[in-house]
Tab-separated table of C-alpha atoms in Angstrom:
chain	number	residue	atom	x	y	z
A	1	MET	CA	-3.015	11.049	4.060
A	2	LEU	CA	-1.243	14.328	3.643
A	3	ASP	CA	-1.124	16.767	6.540
A	4	LEU	CA	-3.814	19.462	6.230
A	5	ARG	CA	-1.376	22.096	7.466
A	6	PHE	CA	1.116	21.062	4.773
A	7	ILE	CA	-1.582	21.399	2.087
A	8	ARG	CA	-2.567	24.800	3.464
A	9	GLU	CA	1.023	26.069	3.480
A	10	HIS	CA	2.146	24.466	0.188
A	11	PRO	CA	-0.908	24.290	-2.123
A	12	ASP	CA	1.097	24.761	-5.326
A	13	LEU	CA	3.517	21.990	-4.376
A	14	VAL	CA	0.608	19.649	-3.632
A	15	LYS	CA	-1.096	20.458	-6.949
A	16	GLU	CA	2.147	19.893	-8.829
A	17	GLY	CA	2.557	16.477	-7.194
A	18	ILE	CA	-1.025	15.583	-8.118
A	19	ARG	CA	-0.390	16.628	-11.728
A	20	LYS	CA	2.777	14.548	-11.875
A	21	LYS	CA	0.844	11.501	-10.657
A	22	ARG	CA	-1.860	12.204	-13.260
A	23	GLU	CA	-4.519	12.071	-10.525
A	24	PHE	CA	-6.324	15.006	-12.112
A	25	ASP	CA	-9.638	14.344	-10.351
A	26	ALA	CA	-7.962	15.381	-7.108
A	27	LEU	CA	-6.950	18.860	-8.328
A	28	PRO	CA	-10.308	20.616	-7.725
A	29	LEU	CA	-10.489	18.918	-4.334
A	30	VAL	CA	-7.441	20.901	-3.189
A	31	ASP	CA	-9.173	24.233	-3.827
A	32	GLU	CA	-12.340	22.988	-2.144
A	33	LEU	CA	-10.309	21.778	0.814
A	34	LEU	CA	-8.537	25.113	1.187
A	35	GLU	CA	-11.832	27.024	1.134
A	36	LEU	CA	-13.415	24.653	3.651
A	37	ASP	CA	-10.371	24.945	5.889
A	38	ARG	CA	-10.421	28.761	5.652
A	39	ARG	CA	-14.110	28.912	6.582
A	40	ARG	CA	-13.688	26.374	9.381
A	41	ARG	CA	-10.810	28.270	10.989
A	42	GLU	CA	-12.849	31.463	10.690
A	43	LEU	CA	-15.760	29.724	12.400
A	44	LEU	CA	-13.559	28.306	15.159
A	45	ALA	CA	-12.249	31.776	15.960
A	46	GLU	CA	-15.795	33.144	16.118
A	47	ILE	CA	-16.989	30.200	18.207
A	48	GLU	CA	-14.149	30.744	20.682
A	49	THR	CA	-15.038	34.439	21.002
A	50	LEU	CA	-18.729	33.684	21.503
A	51	ARG	CA	-18.026	31.035	24.111
A	52	ALA	CA	-16.027	33.617	26.065
A	53	GLN	CA	-18.998	36.002	25.820
A	54	GLN	CA	-21.286	33.198	26.946
A	55	LYS	CA	-19.195	32.708	30.074
A	56	LYS	CA	-19.277	36.420	30.839
A	57	LEU	CA	-23.058	36.477	30.403
A	58	ALA	CA	-23.475	33.480	32.703
A	59	LYS	CA	-21.376	35.264	35.321
A	60	ALA	CA	-23.412	38.473	34.902
A	61	VAL	CA	-26.670	36.532	35.305
A	62	GLY	CA	-25.414	35.030	38.545
A	63	GLN	CA	-24.316	38.423	39.868
A	64	ALA	CA	-27.664	40.035	38.942
A	65	LYS	CA	-29.594	37.309	40.750
A	66	ALA	CA	-27.347	37.674	43.788
A	67	ARG	CA	-28.178	41.372	43.924
A	68	GLY	CA	-31.877	40.636	43.549
A	69	GLU	CA	-32.021	42.339	40.153
A	70	ASP	CA	-34.119	41.287	37.161
A	71	ALA	CA	-31.906	38.923	35.129
A	72	GLY	CA	-34.522	38.456	32.369
A	73	PRO	CA	-32.815	40.593	29.686
A	74	LEU	CA	-29.477	38.908	30.328
A	75	LEU	CA	-31.051	35.448	30.169
A	76	GLU	CA	-32.789	36.318	26.902
A	77	LYS	CA	-29.519	37.537	25.423
A	78	SER	CA	-27.765	34.403	26.677
A	79	SER	CA	-30.451	32.209	25.080
A	80	GLU	CA	-30.115	34.020	21.730
A	81	LEU	CA	-26.327	33.668	21.883
A	82	ALA	CA	-26.574	29.955	22.693
A	83	GLU	CA	-28.908	29.361	19.734
A	84	TYR	CA	-26.604	31.268	17.371
A	85	LEU	CA	-23.612	29.383	18.741
A	86	ARG	CA	-25.312	26.033	18.142
A	87	GLY	CA	-25.784	26.992	14.505
A	88	LEU	CA	-22.105	27.847	14.123
A	89	GLU	CA	-21.058	24.620	15.830
A	90	ALA	CA	-23.293	22.586	13.538
A	91	GLU	CA	-21.768	24.293	10.488
A	92	GLU	CA	-18.244	23.683	11.815
A	93	LYS	CA	-19.096	20.010	12.326
A	94	GLN	CA	-20.288	19.720	8.717
A	95	LEU	CA	-17.156	21.441	7.429
A	96	SER	CA	-14.933	19.128	9.472
A	97	ALA	CA	-16.722	16.065	8.124
A	98	ARG	CA	-16.270	17.239	4.535
A	99	ILE	CA	-12.583	17.997	5.154
A	100	GLN	CA	-12.065	14.503	6.562
A	101	ALA	CA	-13.836	13.052	3.520
A	102	ILE	CA	-11.624	14.952	1.070
A	103	LEU	CA	-8.212	14.365	2.671
A	104	PRO	CA	-8.075	10.615	1.819
A	105	GLN	CA	-8.797	11.482	-1.812
A	106	ILE	CA	-5.579	13.503	-2.143
A	107	PRO	CA	-2.762	11.167	-3.283
A	108	ASN	CA	0.659	10.930	-1.731
A	109	LEU	CA	3.229	13.190	-3.375
A	110	PRO	CA	6.092	11.689	-5.403
A	111	HIS	CA	9.627	11.933	-4.046
A	112	PRO	CA	11.811	14.385	-6.014
A	113	SER	CA	13.905	11.469	-7.336
A	114	VAL	CA	10.892	9.875	-9.081
A	115	PRO	CA	10.930	10.475	-12.867
A	116	GLU	CA	7.900	12.212	-14.281
A	117	GLY	CA	5.993	10.218	-16.887
A	118	GLU	CA	2.712	9.723	-18.687
A	119	SER	CA	2.440	5.923	-18.516
A	120	GLU	CA	4.308	2.675	-17.777
A	121	ALA	CA	6.352	3.348	-20.923
A	122	ASP	CA	8.182	6.050	-18.951
A	123	ASN	CA	9.385	3.748	-16.159
A	124	VAL	CA	13.178	3.667	-15.982
A	125	VAL	CA	15.253	0.478	-16.028
A	126	VAL	CA	17.928	1.150	-13.412
A	127	LYS	CA	19.423	-2.343	-13.187
A	128	GLU	CA	19.476	-5.637	-15.066
A	129	TRP	CA	20.913	-8.914	-13.764
A	130	GLY	CA	21.555	-12.325	-15.275
A	131	GLU	CA	21.547	-13.712	-18.778
A	132	LYS	CA	18.384	-14.778	-20.554
A	133	PRO	CA	18.433	-18.546	-21.193
A	134	ILE	CA	19.140	-19.728	-24.727
A	135	PHE	CA	17.563	-22.986	-25.903
A	136	ASP	CA	18.281	-25.212	-28.891
A	137	PHE	CA	14.531	-25.831	-29.096
A	138	GLU	CA	11.395	-23.703	-29.119
A	139	PRO	CA	10.635	-22.897	-25.451
A	140	LYS	CA	7.048	-23.425	-24.333
A	141	PRO	CA	4.957	-21.101	-22.165
A	142	HIS	CA	4.362	-22.346	-18.646
A	143	TRP	CA	0.674	-23.143	-19.174
A	144	GLU	CA	1.602	-25.739	-21.798
A	145	LEU	CA	4.242	-27.261	-19.514
A	146	ALA	CA	1.854	-27.216	-16.545
A	147	GLU	CA	-0.903	-28.944	-18.487
A	148	ARG	CA	1.418	-31.616	-19.865
A	149	LEU	CA	2.943	-32.358	-16.450
A	150	GLY	CA	-0.264	-32.037	-14.447
A	151	VAL	CA	1.255	-29.602	-11.932
A	152	VAL	CA	-1.334	-26.833	-12.380
A	153	ASP	CA	-4.934	-27.433	-13.420
A	154	PHE	CA	-6.527	-24.277	-14.762
A	155	GLU	CA	-9.593	-25.926	-16.261
A	156	ARG	CA	-10.774	-27.664	-13.099
A	157	GLY	CA	-10.028	-24.554	-11.067
A	158	ALA	CA	-12.275	-22.573	-13.393
A	159	LYS	CA	-14.970	-25.253	-13.047
A	160	VAL	CA	-14.928	-24.944	-9.244
A	161	SER	CA	-14.316	-21.219	-8.700
A	162	GLY	CA	-14.035	-19.474	-12.075
A	163	SER	CA	-10.996	-18.363	-14.050
A	164	GLY	CA	-8.032	-17.142	-12.031
A	165	PHE	CA	-8.374	-19.832	-9.325
A	166	PRO	CA	-6.140	-22.751	-10.409
A	167	PHE	CA	-5.447	-26.007	-8.616
A	168	PHE	CA	-1.784	-26.761	-7.868
A	169	LEU	CA	-1.252	-30.509	-7.876
A	170	GLY	CA	1.556	-32.873	-6.883
A	171	ARG	CA	4.892	-31.321	-7.771
A	172	GLY	CA	3.137	-27.997	-8.311
A	173	ALA	CA	1.719	-27.938	-4.788
A	174	ARG	CA	5.050	-29.012	-3.293
A	175	LEU	CA	6.820	-26.272	-5.246
A	176	VAL	CA	4.448	-23.663	-3.810
A	177	ARG	CA	5.187	-24.963	-0.301
A	178	ALA	CA	8.930	-24.935	-1.041
A	179	LEU	CA	8.835	-21.312	-2.179
A	180	GLU	CA	6.909	-20.304	0.953
A	181	ASN	CA	9.492	-21.866	3.249
A	182	PHE	CA	12.458	-20.664	1.199
A	183	PHE	CA	11.255	-17.054	1.128
A	184	LEU	CA	10.289	-16.964	4.817
A	185	ASP	CA	13.561	-18.568	5.921
A	186	PHE	CA	15.475	-16.030	3.850
A	187	HIS	CA	13.725	-13.041	5.434
A	188	THR	CA	13.682	-14.308	9.016
A	189	ALA	CA	17.425	-14.988	8.774
A	190	ARG	CA	17.760	-11.235	8.177
A	191	GLY	CA	15.938	-10.269	11.346
A	192	PHE	CA	12.374	-10.074	10.066
A	193	VAL	CA	9.690	-11.325	12.456
A	194	GLU	CA	7.392	-13.889	10.850
A	195	VAL	CA	3.676	-13.094	11.075
A	196	ARG	CA	0.588	-15.159	10.280
A	197	PRO	CA	-2.012	-12.405	9.854
A	198	PRO	CA	-5.790	-12.592	9.411
A	199	LEU	CA	-7.048	-13.017	5.857
A	200	LEU	CA	-10.114	-10.879	6.535
A	201	VAL	CA	-9.978	-7.204	7.525
A	202	ARG	CA	-12.551	-4.570	8.363
A	203	GLU	CA	-12.887	-1.258	6.531
A	204	PRO	CA	-10.704	0.787	8.941
A	205	ALA	CA	-7.726	-1.470	8.197
A	206	ALA	CA	-8.262	-1.151	4.441
A	207	PHE	CA	-8.575	2.613	4.908
A	208	GLY	CA	-5.361	2.693	6.952
A	209	THR	CA	-3.197	1.332	4.139
A	210	GLY	CA	-4.980	3.248	1.383
A	211	GLN	CA	-7.052	0.532	-0.275
A	212	ILE	CA	-10.131	2.590	0.641
A	213	PRO	CA	-10.955	4.962	-0.939
A	214	ASP	CA	-9.002	4.025	-4.080
A	215	LYS	CA	-8.976	0.295	-4.731
A	216	GLU	CA	-12.422	-0.861	-3.604
A	217	GLY	CA	-12.965	-2.397	-7.024
A	218	MET	CA	-10.049	-4.804	-6.617
A	219	MET	CA	-11.129	-6.238	-3.250
A	220	TYR	CA	-13.613	-8.994	-2.517
A	221	GLU	CA	-16.172	-7.788	0.026
A	222	VAL	CA	-17.787	-10.519	2.093
A	223	SER	CA	-20.612	-10.601	4.634
A	224	GLY	CA	-20.208	-9.029	8.043
A	225	GLY	CA	-18.404	-5.935	6.772
A	226	TYR	CA	-15.182	-7.780	5.940
A	227	TYR	CA	-12.790	-7.672	2.988
A	228	LEU	CA	-10.553	-10.498	1.817
A	229	ILE	CA	-7.018	-9.155	1.881
A	230	PRO	CA	-5.544	-8.140	-1.514
A	231	THR	CA	-2.097	-8.297	0.094
A	232	SER	CA	-0.768	-9.026	3.578
A	233	GLU	CA	0.481	-5.443	3.618
A	234	VAL	CA	-3.020	-4.529	4.833
A	235	PRO	CA	-3.185	-6.526	8.097
A	236	VAL	CA	0.553	-6.395	8.867
A	237	THR	CA	0.890	-2.616	8.395
A	238	ASN	CA	-2.139	-2.172	10.655
A	239	LEU	CA	-0.440	-4.242	13.351
A	240	HIS	CA	0.586	-1.040	15.179
A	241	ALA	CA	-2.385	1.163	14.283
A	242	GLY	CA	-3.114	3.689	17.026
A	243	GLU	CA	0.147	2.977	18.879
A	244	ILE	CA	3.051	5.155	19.972
A	245	LEU	CA	6.280	3.180	19.588
A	246	GLU	CA	9.543	3.913	21.344
A	247	ALA	CA	12.171	5.183	18.912
A	248	ASP	CA	14.745	2.594	19.984
A	249	ARG	CA	12.402	-0.172	18.731
A	250	LEU	CA	12.652	1.122	15.155
A	251	PRO	CA	12.901	-0.266	12.612
A	252	LEU	CA	10.259	-2.925	13.126
A	253	LYS	CA	10.592	-5.582	10.404
A	254	TYR	CA	7.933	-8.150	9.571
A	255	THR	CA	7.461	-10.843	6.951
A	256	ALA	CA	4.260	-12.739	6.228
A	257	TYR	CA	3.048	-15.467	3.906
A	258	THR	CA	-0.615	-15.337	2.849
A	259	PRO	CA	-2.888	-16.175	-0.003
A	260	ASN	CA	-4.190	-12.921	-1.497
A	261	PHE	CA	-7.440	-12.148	-3.284
A	262	ARG	CA	-7.965	-9.582	-6.029
A	263	VAL	CA	-10.921	-9.020	-8.304
A	264	GLU	CA	-8.677	-7.651	-11.095
A	265	ALA	CA	-11.721	-6.176	-12.839
A	266	GLY	CA	-11.243	-5.611	-16.544
A	267	SER	CA	-8.346	-8.072	-16.903
A	268	TYR	CA	-8.430	-10.019	-20.141
A	269	GLY	CA	-6.318	-11.272	-23.045
A	270	LYS	CA	-2.847	-12.774	-23.249
A	271	ASP	CA	-1.548	-10.916	-20.180
A	272	VAL	CA	-3.849	-12.937	-17.909
A	273	ARG	CA	-3.161	-16.357	-19.414
A	274	GLY	CA	-1.941	-19.140	-17.148
A	275	LEU	CA	-0.319	-17.829	-13.963
A	276	ASN	CA	0.209	-14.308	-15.270
A	277	ARG	CA	-2.751	-12.850	-13.377
A	278	LEU	CA	-4.835	-14.665	-10.786
A	279	HIS	CA	-7.712	-13.782	-8.483
A	280	GLN	CA	-6.148	-15.878	-5.697
A	281	PHE	CA	-2.378	-16.057	-5.408
A	282	ASP	CA	0.338	-16.622	-2.826
A	283	LYS	CA	2.882	-14.046	-1.743
A	284	VAL	CA	5.456	-13.412	0.957
A	285	GLU	CA	5.454	-9.778	2.032
A	286	MET	CA	7.996	-7.571	3.797
A	287	VAL	CA	6.776	-4.655	5.952
A	288	VAL	CA	9.001	-2.132	7.743
A	289	PHE	CA	8.129	0.609	10.237
A	290	SER	CA	11.033	3.031	9.932
A	291	HIS	CA	12.343	6.225	11.443
A	292	PRO	CA	11.673	8.982	8.869
A	293	ASP	CA	15.396	9.667	8.505
A	294	GLU	CA	16.066	6.059	7.453
A	295	SER	CA	13.114	5.148	5.232
A	296	TYR	CA	14.831	5.694	1.890
A	297	ASP	CA	17.768	3.606	3.014
A	298	TRP	CA	15.236	0.889	3.859
A	299	LEU	CA	13.647	1.196	0.434
A	300	GLU	CA	16.994	0.282	-1.117
A	301	ARG	CA	17.589	-2.506	1.403
A	302	LEU	CA	14.188	-4.099	0.858
A	303	THR	CA	14.657	-3.920	-2.898
A	304	ARG	CA	18.061	-5.537	-2.645
A	305	GLN	CA	16.637	-8.254	-0.376
A	306	ALA	CA	14.023	-9.191	-2.986
A	307	GLU	CA	16.693	-9.138	-5.699
A	308	GLU	CA	18.859	-11.575	-3.751
A	309	LEU	CA	16.010	-14.088	-3.787
A	310	LEU	CA	15.798	-13.881	-7.572
A	311	GLU	CA	19.567	-14.289	-7.848
A	312	ARG	CA	19.481	-17.399	-5.671
A	313	LEU	CA	16.783	-18.777	-7.941
A	314	GLY	CA	18.908	-17.937	-10.977
A	315	LEU	CA	16.148	-15.890	-12.607
A	316	PRO	CA	17.254	-12.988	-14.823
A	317	TYR	CA	15.574	-9.810	-13.636
A	318	ARG	CA	15.504	-6.076	-14.026
A	319	ARG	CA	14.722	-3.287	-11.582
A	320	LEU	CA	12.381	-0.508	-12.682
A	321	LEU	CA	12.085	2.888	-11.049
A	322	MET	CA	8.410	3.646	-11.502
A	323	CYS	CA	7.489	6.993	-12.995
A	324	THR	CA	5.003	9.362	-11.366
A	325	ALA	CA	2.052	8.125	-13.455
A	326	ASP	CA	2.633	4.415	-12.733
A	327	MET	CA	3.583	4.287	-9.073
A	328	GLY	CA	0.232	4.225	-7.323
A	329	PHE	CA	-1.928	6.481	-5.166
A	330	THR	CA	-0.222	5.926	-1.802
A	331	GLN	CA	3.447	5.590	-2.785
A	332	ALA	CA	6.093	8.286	-2.581
A	333	LYS	CA	8.637	6.129	-4.442
A	334	LYS	CA	8.392	2.639	-5.872
A	335	TYR	CA	10.546	-0.001	-7.549
A	336	ASP	CA	9.263	-2.981	-9.522
A	337	LEU	CA	11.245	-6.154	-10.109
A	338	GLU	CA	10.513	-8.130	-13.259
A	339	VAL	CA	11.798	-11.589	-14.219
A	340	TRP	CA	12.413	-12.790	-17.742
A	341	SER	CA	9.875	-15.269	-19.065
A	342	ALA	CA	11.607	-17.458	-21.659
A	343	GLY	CA	8.439	-19.150	-22.905
A	344	GLN	CA	6.548	-15.876	-23.361
A	345	GLN	CA	9.574	-13.771	-24.312
A	346	LYS	CA	8.660	-10.924	-22.002
A	347	TRP	CA	9.237	-9.504	-18.529
A	348	LEU	CA	6.888	-10.425	-15.669
A	349	GLU	CA	6.486	-8.349	-12.501
A	350	VAL	CA	7.193	-10.374	-9.345
A	351	SER	CA	7.744	-7.662	-6.754
A	352	SER	CA	6.860	-4.061	-5.970
A	353	ILE	CA	8.762	-2.284	-3.199
A	354	SER	CA	7.398	1.042	-1.954
A	355	ASN	CA	8.051	3.812	0.527
A	356	MET	CA	4.803	5.390	1.703
A	357	GLU	CA	6.613	7.869	3.985
A	358	ASP	CA	4.027	8.946	6.625
A	359	TYR	CA	0.983	8.691	4.306
A	360	GLN	CA	-0.306	5.431	5.815
A	361	ALA	CA	0.909	6.208	9.328
A	362	ARG	CA	-1.213	9.372	9.473
A	363	ARG	CA	-4.305	7.342	8.571
A	364	MET	CA	-3.479	4.628	11.113
A	365	LYS	CA	-2.160	7.035	13.775
A	366	THR	CA	1.046	5.007	14.103
A	367	ARG	CA	3.680	7.134	15.784
A	368	PHE	CA	6.988	6.912	17.623
A	369	ARG	CA	8.578	8.979	20.364
A	370	GLU	CA	12.209	9.759	21.024
A	371	PRO	CA	13.263	10.360	24.643
A	372	GLY	CA	11.936	13.726	25.778
A	373	GLY	CA	10.303	14.390	22.417
A	374	LYS	CA	6.782	14.636	21.080
A	375	PRO	CA	5.220	11.743	19.141
A	376	ARG	CA	5.973	11.733	15.403
A	377	LEU	CA	4.617	9.667	12.564
A	378	VAL	CA	6.647	6.656	11.457
A	379	HIS	CA	7.381	5.892	7.810
A	380	THR	CA	5.980	2.629	6.442
A	381	LEU	CA	7.428	0.515	3.639
A	382	ASN	CA	6.397	-2.742	2.042
A	383	GLY	CA	7.590	-5.043	-0.680
A	384	SER	CA	6.877	-8.435	-2.189
A	385	GLY	CA	9.452	-10.944	-1.247
A	386	LEU	CA	8.223	-12.534	-3.518
A	387	ALA	CA	4.876	-13.039	-5.304
A	388	PHE	CA	4.566	-16.700	-6.305
A	389	PRO	CA	2.622	-17.055	-9.596
A	390	ARG	CA	5.019	-15.367	-11.987
A	391	VAL	CA	8.045	-16.736	-10.140
A	392	LEU	CA	6.564	-20.193	-10.730
A	393	ALA	CA	5.940	-19.326	-14.376
A	394	ALA	CA	9.531	-18.115	-14.831
A	395	LEU	CA	10.973	-21.178	-13.085
A	396	MET	CA	9.057	-23.551	-15.357
A	397	GLU	CA	9.864	-21.606	-18.505
A	398	ASN	CA	13.519	-20.741	-17.833
A	399	TYR	CA	14.440	-24.202	-16.504
A	400	GLN	CA	12.470	-26.226	-19.062
A	401	THR	CA	14.001	-29.216	-20.855
A	402	PRO	CA	13.618	-30.433	-24.466
A	403	GLU	CA	11.395	-33.261	-23.181
A	404	GLY	CA	8.781	-30.756	-21.960
A	405	ASP	CA	9.726	-31.024	-18.276
A	406	PHE	CA	11.619	-28.578	-16.076
A	407	THR	CA	14.386	-28.695	-13.507
A	408	LEU	CA	14.780	-26.406	-10.492
A	409	PRO	CA	17.600	-24.289	-9.007
A	410	GLU	CA	19.807	-25.724	-6.281
A	411	ALA	CA	18.489	-23.183	-3.755
A	412	LEU	CA	15.185	-25.085	-3.577
A	413	ALA	CA	16.730	-28.533	-3.116
A	414	PRO	CA	16.554	-28.488	0.733
A	415	TYR	CA	12.819	-27.734	0.505
A	416	LEU	CA	11.931	-30.464	-2.004
A	417	ASN	CA	13.559	-33.544	-0.391
C-alpha cells in the first residue's frame, strides 16, 4: 500500500503514476480518499477539543458536588456533549474503515526508470543472450515430443483433473526433480536460505503480498478460508509479517520450491497448449527483504542470478524491462526473462523479477530498525528462479534430435545419474 500521508502531500504524482499504469479505475478513488481524509482529520480535531471540554465538565461537576451545589445543569450539559461526541466518533470510525478499504485499491507507483507504455508491445528488450538453435530438420513443438516419448501425459491429466494438470512420467518426472535440485542448489550456494513453505494461506497473507484485492480471480479458494498459493512469494514474503528486524540482518534472502496453483481464467488458444500455461506448475522462487537504499541493486542481482541459470542450461534468452502498463499492480519495477522456443518459434516467459519497494511491507507491517533509530519499512523483492513448465518446453524443443528425442545440457548431468 502507499502511505496515506504521501498521497495527501503528492496527489498529482500519485494520479500520474496511476495513469501510467493504466489503472484508471483507481483515479476517482484518490479524490474520494483525499476528501475522506480531510473530513476525518477535521473530525479528529473536533473530537480532541470536545474530549478536553468533557474533562473540564467532569471536573466542574465534582467541584460543584463538593461544595454542595446543584450539579444538575452541568450533568445535563455533560450528557448532551457525550451523546454528540459518540456521534462524531461513530462517523470517524466509518471514515477510517472506508479509507482502509480504499488504500489497497491504489496501485504501487512505477519507478522513474520504467518506460511508459500502453501494452506488452511497449516492453523494452534490454538484453539478449545466446544463439537460437538451427536444425537441418523441421523442429517439433514440445507437446508432440512429450506425447511420442511418454514423458508428459496431457490427456490423462485432463481426464483426472481437467486441462492444465498434466502427468509427468518417467524421464519427465525425473527431469522435474532434477530442475528442482539444480535450481535450489544454485541459489543456496549464493547464500539463500531454503524454505519449504505452506501451500495454503489465509486471506491476510494474500492481502499482504497484494493478491487481494487484485488477483482473487486467479487463486483457488478452498474450504476453511484458505487459498492455494499462486506462487511461493505469498507465504515466504509473509514470513516476517508484523516483525521489526534488526538492520544488520538485512538483506534476508530466501529460496523456495513449491507447486503453484492458478485459475488462469480466460486462457485459451495456442498460447496455452502443452506446457505453455498450466493450472498447477512447479517453480523455485527467490525472495529478498532489503534495506531501502539497496533494493534496486538487489533487483539487478536477482535478475542476473536467474539469467545465470538459463546460461548454464544453454537456453537463449532475452531480458525485458516491463513498461508501466504491463508490470502489475504491486510492482515498482519489473523485468521478465523469456527463453527461445525452437519448436514454436517464439519467446516464452520463464521468470519475472520485481521490486515492490515498501508496498508489500506496509501491508504486512514488516519493518527494520537501525541502532538508535525508529522502525522503517523494508523493501521486498521476488523473482522466479525459475518457473519449470516453459523451461521444460524449451529444453525439449531446443535440444531435440532428428529422431524425435531430446538431449539435455551438461549442467543437469549430476542430477540425472
